[in-house]
Amino acid sequence: MLPSGAWGKRKPRGRRPGWVRSDARGTMWARQEGLRHPHPHAVIRCPSSSSSSISCSGDSEEEDMGLLEVSVTDIKPPAPELGPMPDGLSPQQVVRRHILGSIVQSEGGYVESLKRVLQDYRNPLMEMEPKVLSMRKCQVVFFRVKEILHCHSMFQIALSSRVAEWDATEKIGDLFVASFSKSMVLDVYSDYVNNFTNAMSIIKKACLTKPAFLEFLKRRQVCSPDRVTLYGLMVKPIQRFPQFILLLQDMLKNTPRGHPDRLSLQLALTELETLAEKLNEQKRLADQVAEIQQLTRSVSDRSSLNKLLTSGQRQLLLCETLTETVYGDRGQLIKSKERRVFLLNDMLVCANINFKGQLEISSLVPLGPKYVVKWNTALPQVQVVEVGQESSSYDKDNMLIQHAGAKKAPASGQAQNKVYFGPPRLFQELQDLQKDLAVVEQITFLISTLHGTYQNLNMTVAQDWCLALQRLMRVKEEEIHSANKCRLRLLLPGKPDKSGRPISFMVVFITPNPLSKISWVNRLHLAKIALREENQPGWLCPDEDKKSKAPFWCPVLACCTPAFSSRGLSLQLGALVHSPVSCPLLGFSAVSTSLPQGYLWVGGGQEGAGGQVEIFSLNRPSPRTVKSFPVAAPVLCMEYIPEPEEGESGDGDKNHATADPSVAAHPTICLGLQDGSILVYGSVDTGTQCLATCRSPGLQPVLCLRRSPFHLFAGLQDGTLAAYPRTSGGVPWDLESPPACLTVGPGPIRALLSLEDTVWASCGPRVTVLDATSLQTQQSFEAHQDEAVSVTHMVKAGSGVWMAFSSGSSIRLFHTETLEHLQEINIATRTTFLLPGQKQLCVTSLLICQGLLWVGTDQGVIVLLPVPRLEGIPKITGKGMVSLNGHCGPVTFLAVATSILAPDILRNDQEEAEGPGAEEDKQDGQAHEPAPAPASHMGGELTRKKGILLQYRLRSTAHLPGPRLSVREPAPPDGSALEHSEEDGSIYEMADDPDVWVRSRPCTRDAHRREICSMAIISGGQGYRHFGRAPGGSGRPAPCGETDSTLLIWQVPLTL
């Protein structure tokens, strides 16, 4: 295999007959030579993706002088064909053949699409007279398409060879690695992706200004067999690698362990995921630049906003089309209009959307809008106002609240400052129900004073009336709460009035779905935190140009807090675990800004003295201590034990969980102490009681604890591995009986790692792999050649395990199946610019989560390295980042706190009616009863909510005269209909249901929803230090002393 740099160093060769040979030997030659001698198109590099740079390169005369003396589209590789299926294949082999057929078919269709772009569009446009698109613009629009086609033509030739010999070898992973791991592929696709937005802009402008070009596109689309547009063809290169990834994932699932193609498939999956991630990031950056440029064009050149946007210091964090709504005094919807809202790293901008031009071209190419800036404000002055938070969000007495877009309130009545949250009429209907209930209660009291007995006029009937109204009120409150899941209310600063009193105005946006609302609140919250001094900057990218910025998704330091409340004692940190709550404590209003729900258990102590456990609550934006208690000896390790899943019982009794609910297992926390004690505590939800305790064999210090489905493993100081079996009942492990003991080695067991069916234990430089069920040793290997070095940390990602050692600054990657050493990274090279003159560095902690490898060092520096997330090999391919926030001493541990948001929190109002109701929102104090089944949205013709049918019958009011006690659509009074005012363009009517999106967009309720993961990273060590500032320099005082045990908590954007 040649290095990537050798691609551009080969001398040109003339045409060779191997391209058209159909025999197997000729095909193999074409595969080998084709991969070694690419078309010169692939080596032409463009220094910039801007149109000005592309226009001067593109299809130059030199480019037309191809090495093969034929155009790339004339290459006709042999069609890959699978032979007849042999007899005796296993089911997995049959599935692998079908997946290979899908790969061949998919690649063939992709190559044909690229050829169509050139043959049906590029070539005719270049040859057309008179030209409807200039030569320069053609070069920009179709930039790098020929090179991409060439790459995949070579891959198709090699693929046909593998297909021909499939039944003999069954290998394809190494072909993907050889074809797509070259830097040439990344360069060509990067140029294409970076230029895509520019190319679509040129096509859009040509459609609007040149009818002949628009007619050409229409004619080509009509003549095509599948009616795919030019845009549909040109977007396929952007989608290609995700399609490859899905196919290789299926192939890997059906490739058994020990198969010769398995490691190659995992490496191929890693290469493709890395390539796709880089292209996605480049596409995101290109789209960000295009959005900011489009916004800048709508701003006057002399305005301060224009200077801010063109300064190059702005990052676009989030951009979405939302619907601004304005309500009247009675809660009726006055008007609504689409706005484009831009969240930059330090400001919020709202713009009107102005679509101009022929709408018919939108079917051929996405029609980009023009923006007119409506308002912009600094991010620290933006406040998100949620239900139940009005009293604390702003000072009502000293601030006048106005509604954006509404008529100004008269000076005499400040009562108009009341804020309406819900959709039209909901709050007015709730107030009407409250008044009706008060009247019915008075009637009930009067009925109780009657002396006679009358039909349908008794206390039973009156109580039914009250019950019906109370239930209707709860339904209405539930509707309002559900509507607010898609309602984003922002309080923005305005100009003071004549008396100098500050005026703020409220803007209400409707988001497409609850997911969007959560995303906006979360990103606004984190963007404000990122503006704090300690996060300016918070990370450095050690690139050669020194100009790289930390990406928008990087974690932000949320808080720095002492690890122990008793500062008088010199307590050293030992371990930390996160205990998630079993049921959500927070409602929809707070999940976007709080840390992951649950509790942090922090353990430590003094050498030769007792230990201490501190419990923090994370149900707020900053942690707070809820409990602290001493233990007999310093805490060395902790392990969180969740509720056992089905089939995890060690005694084989599958019905033990239902036999006696009183002894059902709850989440527990296991502590390992220096004196050899193992303590089991109940979670905070169950009172944090000590449920069980035991002593390790020989009273050896417990250095590490790790759970598996059937055992709790304890690594001891003398090299013994103690295994406690799982049991049923309140305590998940059998700590009373002697554990099964295995001697791993002569030294201490420093690290344990539990995989699917094995447990890895490190003793000195060796790692022993044990069967997790039978506890038999499967194999062992040396992770380091130096006998004096010990493996101190092991973390798993995908099909690899990263290891750190007791000395040295290197970390190593090993394969989980073959135990092969795959990669070694020296962390010291990442920190040389931060710690000049520091020659020795040691890794003291490791953590992998969400595609990031966190590395803590003995100098307090934390390094962040990107790793693949999928089932492939977690190789490090980027340079990573270094945190400027760290500790004054070694990083004792790195831990992650995660919580999954309840699915109910994403439900809209009618979805909640279809399923169980959400849990009680303790913060907002609103009841969440199971909502009744909706009467609306049941028919396809209904687009607007007409009412709610109550799912219960009144006991004795069926024959009462007058209207029934149920919710229905009231006749609109005069003047209460929607008032459409012309404001900078057309006004779109907003339906009552917030989930009905405007402009005839499909309802998002049918979209696939994933879980939302809230995540925070916690590091523990001595003191706090910002490496970007000199010691004792200006800035906020550190909350902790240099020797105090300190926790640093980074918050990561929600995973949506």
PDB file of C-alpha atoms in Angstrom, residues 844-956:
ATOM      1  CA  THR A 844      -3.726   9.807  35.515  1.00  0.00           C
ATOM      2  CA  SER A 845      -7.297   9.312  34.243  1.00  0.00           C
ATOM      3  CA  LEU A 846      -9.221   8.249  31.121  1.00  0.00           C
ATOM      4  CA  LEU A 847     -12.831   8.575  29.983  1.00  0.00           C
ATOM      5  CA  ILE A 848     -14.652   7.932  26.700  1.00  0.00           C
ATOM      6  CA  CYS A 849     -18.104   9.320  25.952  1.00  0.00           C
ATOM      7  CA  GLN A 850     -19.928  10.570  22.859  1.00  0.00           C
ATOM      8  CA  GLY A 851     -16.995  10.139  20.521  1.00  0.00           C
ATOM      9  CA  LEU A 852     -14.511  11.982  22.748  1.00  0.00           C
ATOM     10  CA  LEU A 853     -11.568  10.552  24.686  1.00  0.00           C
ATOM     11  CA  TRP A 854     -10.836  12.619  27.805  1.00  0.00           C
ATOM     12  CA  VAL A 855      -7.287  12.301  29.147  1.00  0.00           C
ATOM     13  CA  GLY A 856      -6.266  13.709  32.549  1.00  0.00           C
ATOM     14  CA  THR A 857      -2.611  14.241  33.418  1.00  0.00           C
ATOM     15  CA  ASP A 858      -0.499  14.659  36.535  1.00  0.00           C
ATOM     16  CA  GLN A 859       0.027  18.346  35.640  1.00  0.00           C
ATOM     17  CA  GLY A 860      -3.708  19.084  35.877  1.00  0.00           C
ATOM     18  CA  VAL A 861      -4.076  19.431  32.103  1.00  0.00           C
ATOM     19  CA  ILE A 862      -7.029  17.758  30.381  1.00  0.00           C
ATOM     20  CA  VAL A 863      -6.753  16.714  26.727  1.00  0.00           C
ATOM     21  CA  LEU A 864      -9.735  15.951  24.489  1.00  0.00           C
ATOM     22  CA  LEU A 865      -9.252  13.635  21.490  1.00  0.00           C
ATOM     23  CA  PRO A 866     -11.907  12.643  18.927  1.00  0.00           C
ATOM     24  CA  VAL A 867     -12.613   8.930  18.456  1.00  0.00           C
ATOM     25  CA  PRO A 868     -15.223   7.153  16.290  1.00  0.00           C
ATOM     26  CA  ARG A 869     -18.562   6.374  17.895  1.00  0.00           C
ATOM     27  CA  LEU A 870     -19.658   3.308  15.924  1.00  0.00           C
ATOM     28  CA  GLU A 871     -18.696  -0.374  16.155  1.00  0.00           C
ATOM     29  CA  GLY A 872     -15.366   0.172  14.450  1.00  0.00           C
ATOM     30  CA  ILE A 873     -11.901   0.678  15.902  1.00  0.00           C
ATOM     31  CA  PRO A 874     -11.688   3.846  18.073  1.00  0.00           C
ATOM     32  CA  LYS A 875      -8.526   5.163  16.414  1.00  0.00           C
ATOM     33  CA  ILE A 876      -7.531   8.762  17.083  1.00  0.00           C
ATOM     34  CA  THR A 877      -7.359  10.641  13.803  1.00  0.00           C
ATOM     35  CA  GLY A 878      -7.458  14.310  14.806  1.00  0.00           C
ATOM     36  CA  LYS A 879      -5.189  16.524  16.848  1.00  0.00           C
ATOM     37  CA  GLY A 880      -7.823  17.152  19.500  1.00  0.00           C
ATOM     38  CA  MET A 881      -8.065  20.013  21.952  1.00  0.00           C
ATOM     39  CA  VAL A 882      -6.506  21.002  25.265  1.00  0.00           C
ATOM     40  CA  SER A 883      -8.563  22.530  28.061  1.00  0.00           C
ATOM     41  CA  LEU A 884      -7.335  25.801  29.509  1.00  0.00           C
ATOM     42  CA  ASN A 885      -9.302  24.976  32.658  1.00  0.00           C
ATOM     43  CA  GLY A 886      -7.657  22.375  34.832  1.00  0.00           C
ATOM     44  CA  HIS A 887      -6.328  21.529  38.263  1.00  0.00           C
ATOM     45  CA  CYS A 888      -3.261  22.597  40.212  1.00  0.00           C
ATOM     46  CA  GLY A 889      -2.352  18.953  40.793  1.00  0.00           C
ATOM     47  CA  PRO A 890      -3.021  15.582  39.160  1.00  0.00           C
ATOM     48  CA  VAL A 891      -6.456  14.888  37.696  1.00  0.00           C
ATOM     49  CA  THR A 892      -7.602  12.166  40.107  1.00  0.00           C
ATOM     50  CA  PHE A 893     -10.595  11.010  38.083  1.00  0.00           C
ATOM     51  CA  LEU A 894     -12.796  11.797  35.101  1.00  0.00           C
ATOM     52  CA  ALA A 895     -16.425  10.738  35.293  1.00  0.00           C
ATOM     53  CA  VAL A 896     -19.549  11.242  33.229  1.00  0.00           C
ATOM     54  CA  ALA A 897     -23.075  12.054  34.397  1.00  0.00           C
ATOM     55  CA  THR A 898     -25.836  11.209  31.935  1.00  0.00           C
ATOM     56  CA  SER A 899     -29.591  11.141  32.063  1.00  0.00           C
ATOM     57  CA  ILE A 900     -32.093  10.262  29.386  1.00  0.00           C
ATOM     58  CA  LEU A 901     -35.049  12.575  29.136  1.00  0.00           C
ATOM     59  CA  ALA A 902     -38.363  10.796  29.549  1.00  0.00           C
ATOM     60  CA  PRO A 903     -40.120  10.171  26.214  1.00  0.00           C
ATOM     61  CA  ASP A 904     -43.242  11.821  27.625  1.00  0.00           C
ATOM     62  CA  ILE A 905     -41.423  15.131  27.688  1.00  0.00           C
ATOM     63  CA  LEU A 906     -41.342  15.166  23.885  1.00  0.00           C
ATOM     64  CA  ARG A 907     -45.008  14.364  23.447  1.00  0.00           C
ATOM     65  CA  ASN A 908     -47.372  16.918  22.082  1.00  0.00           C
ATOM     66  CA  ASP A 909     -50.842  17.411  23.441  1.00  0.00           C
ATOM     67  CA  GLN A 910     -52.663  14.827  21.365  1.00  0.00           C
ATOM     68  CA  GLU A 911     -49.809  12.325  21.779  1.00  0.00           C
ATOM     69  CA  GLU A 912     -50.099  12.605  25.530  1.00  0.00           C
ATOM     70  CA  ALA A 913     -53.788  11.939  25.148  1.00  0.00           C
ATOM     71  CA  GLU A 914     -53.038   8.720  23.332  1.00  0.00           C
ATOM     72  CA  GLY A 915     -50.674   7.384  25.984  1.00  0.00           C
ATOM     73  CA  PRO A 916     -50.006   7.632  29.677  1.00  0.00           C
ATOM     74  CA  GLY A 917     -49.695  11.088  31.119  1.00  0.00           C
ATOM     75  CA  ALA A 918     -46.417  12.613  32.085  1.00  0.00           C
ATOM     76  CA  GLU A 919     -45.110  12.589  35.606  1.00  0.00           C
ATOM     77  CA  GLU A 920     -45.947  15.412  37.931  1.00  0.00           C
ATOM     78  CA  ASP A 921     -43.889  18.506  37.249  1.00  0.00           C
ATOM     79  CA  LYS A 922     -42.674  19.284  40.741  1.00  0.00           C
ATOM     80  CA  GLN A 923     -41.066  22.541  39.821  1.00  0.00           C
ATOM     81  CA  ASP A 924     -43.998  24.106  38.033  1.00  0.00           C
ATOM     82  CA  GLY A 925     -46.535  22.540  40.328  1.00  0.00           C
ATOM     83  CA  GLN A 926     -48.879  21.526  37.534  1.00  0.00           C
ATOM     84  CA  ALA A 927     -50.841  18.326  37.647  1.00  0.00           C
ATOM     85  CA  HIS A 928     -50.268  15.848  34.833  1.00  0.00           C
ATOM     86  CA  GLU A 929     -53.096  13.398  34.789  1.00  0.00           C
ATOM     87  CA  PRO A 930     -53.594  11.038  31.888  1.00  0.00           C
ATOM     88  CA  ALA A 931     -55.245  13.166  29.273  1.00  0.00           C
ATOM     89  CA  PRO A 932     -58.421  11.831  27.655  1.00  0.00           C
ATOM     90  CA  ALA A 933     -58.395  10.533  24.156  1.00  0.00           C
ATOM     91  CA  PRO A 934     -58.802  13.342  21.635  1.00  0.00           C
ATOM     92  CA  ALA A 935     -61.839  13.799  19.508  1.00  0.00           C
ATOM     93  CA  SER A 936     -59.836  15.927  17.129  1.00  0.00           C
ATOM     94  CA  HIS A 937     -57.235  14.808  14.603  1.00  0.00           C
ATOM     95  CA  MET A 938     -59.007  11.464  14.346  1.00  0.00           C
ATOM     96  CA  GLY A 939     -60.228  12.196  10.840  1.00  0.00           C
ATOM     97  CA  GLY A 940     -57.813  13.108   8.106  1.00  0.00           C
ATOM     98  CA  GLU A 941     -59.934  16.042   7.023  1.00  0.00           C
ATOM     99  CA  LEU A 942     -59.682  17.767  10.400  1.00  0.00           C
ATOM    100  CA  THR A 943     -56.835  20.263  10.540  1.00  0.00           C
ATOM    101  CA  ARG A 944     -57.980  22.286  13.524  1.00  0.00           C
ATOM    102  CA  LYS A 945     -58.882  21.184  17.020  1.00  0.00           C
ATOM    103  CA  LYS A 946     -62.641  21.212  17.540  1.00  0.00           C
ATOM    104  CA  GLY A 947     -62.838  20.085  21.121  1.00  0.00           C
ATOM    105  CA  ILE A 948     -62.075  17.362  23.621  1.00  0.00           C
ATOM    106  CA  LEU A 949     -64.488  14.535  24.240  1.00  0.00           C
ATOM    107  CA  LEU A 950     -64.573  13.593  27.907  1.00  0.00           C
ATOM    108  CA  GLN A 951     -64.214   9.882  28.508  1.00  0.00           C
ATOM    109  CA  TYR A 952     -66.584   9.637  31.411  1.00  0.00           C
ATOM    110  CA  ARG A 953     -70.344   9.925  31.934  1.00  0.00           C
ATOM    111  CA  LEU A 954     -72.059  12.064  34.532  1.00  0.00           C
ATOM    112  CA  ARG A 955     -74.071   9.892  36.859  1.00  0.00           C
ATOM    113  CA  SER A 956     -77.342  11.830  36.902  1.00  0.00           C
TER     114      SER A 956
END
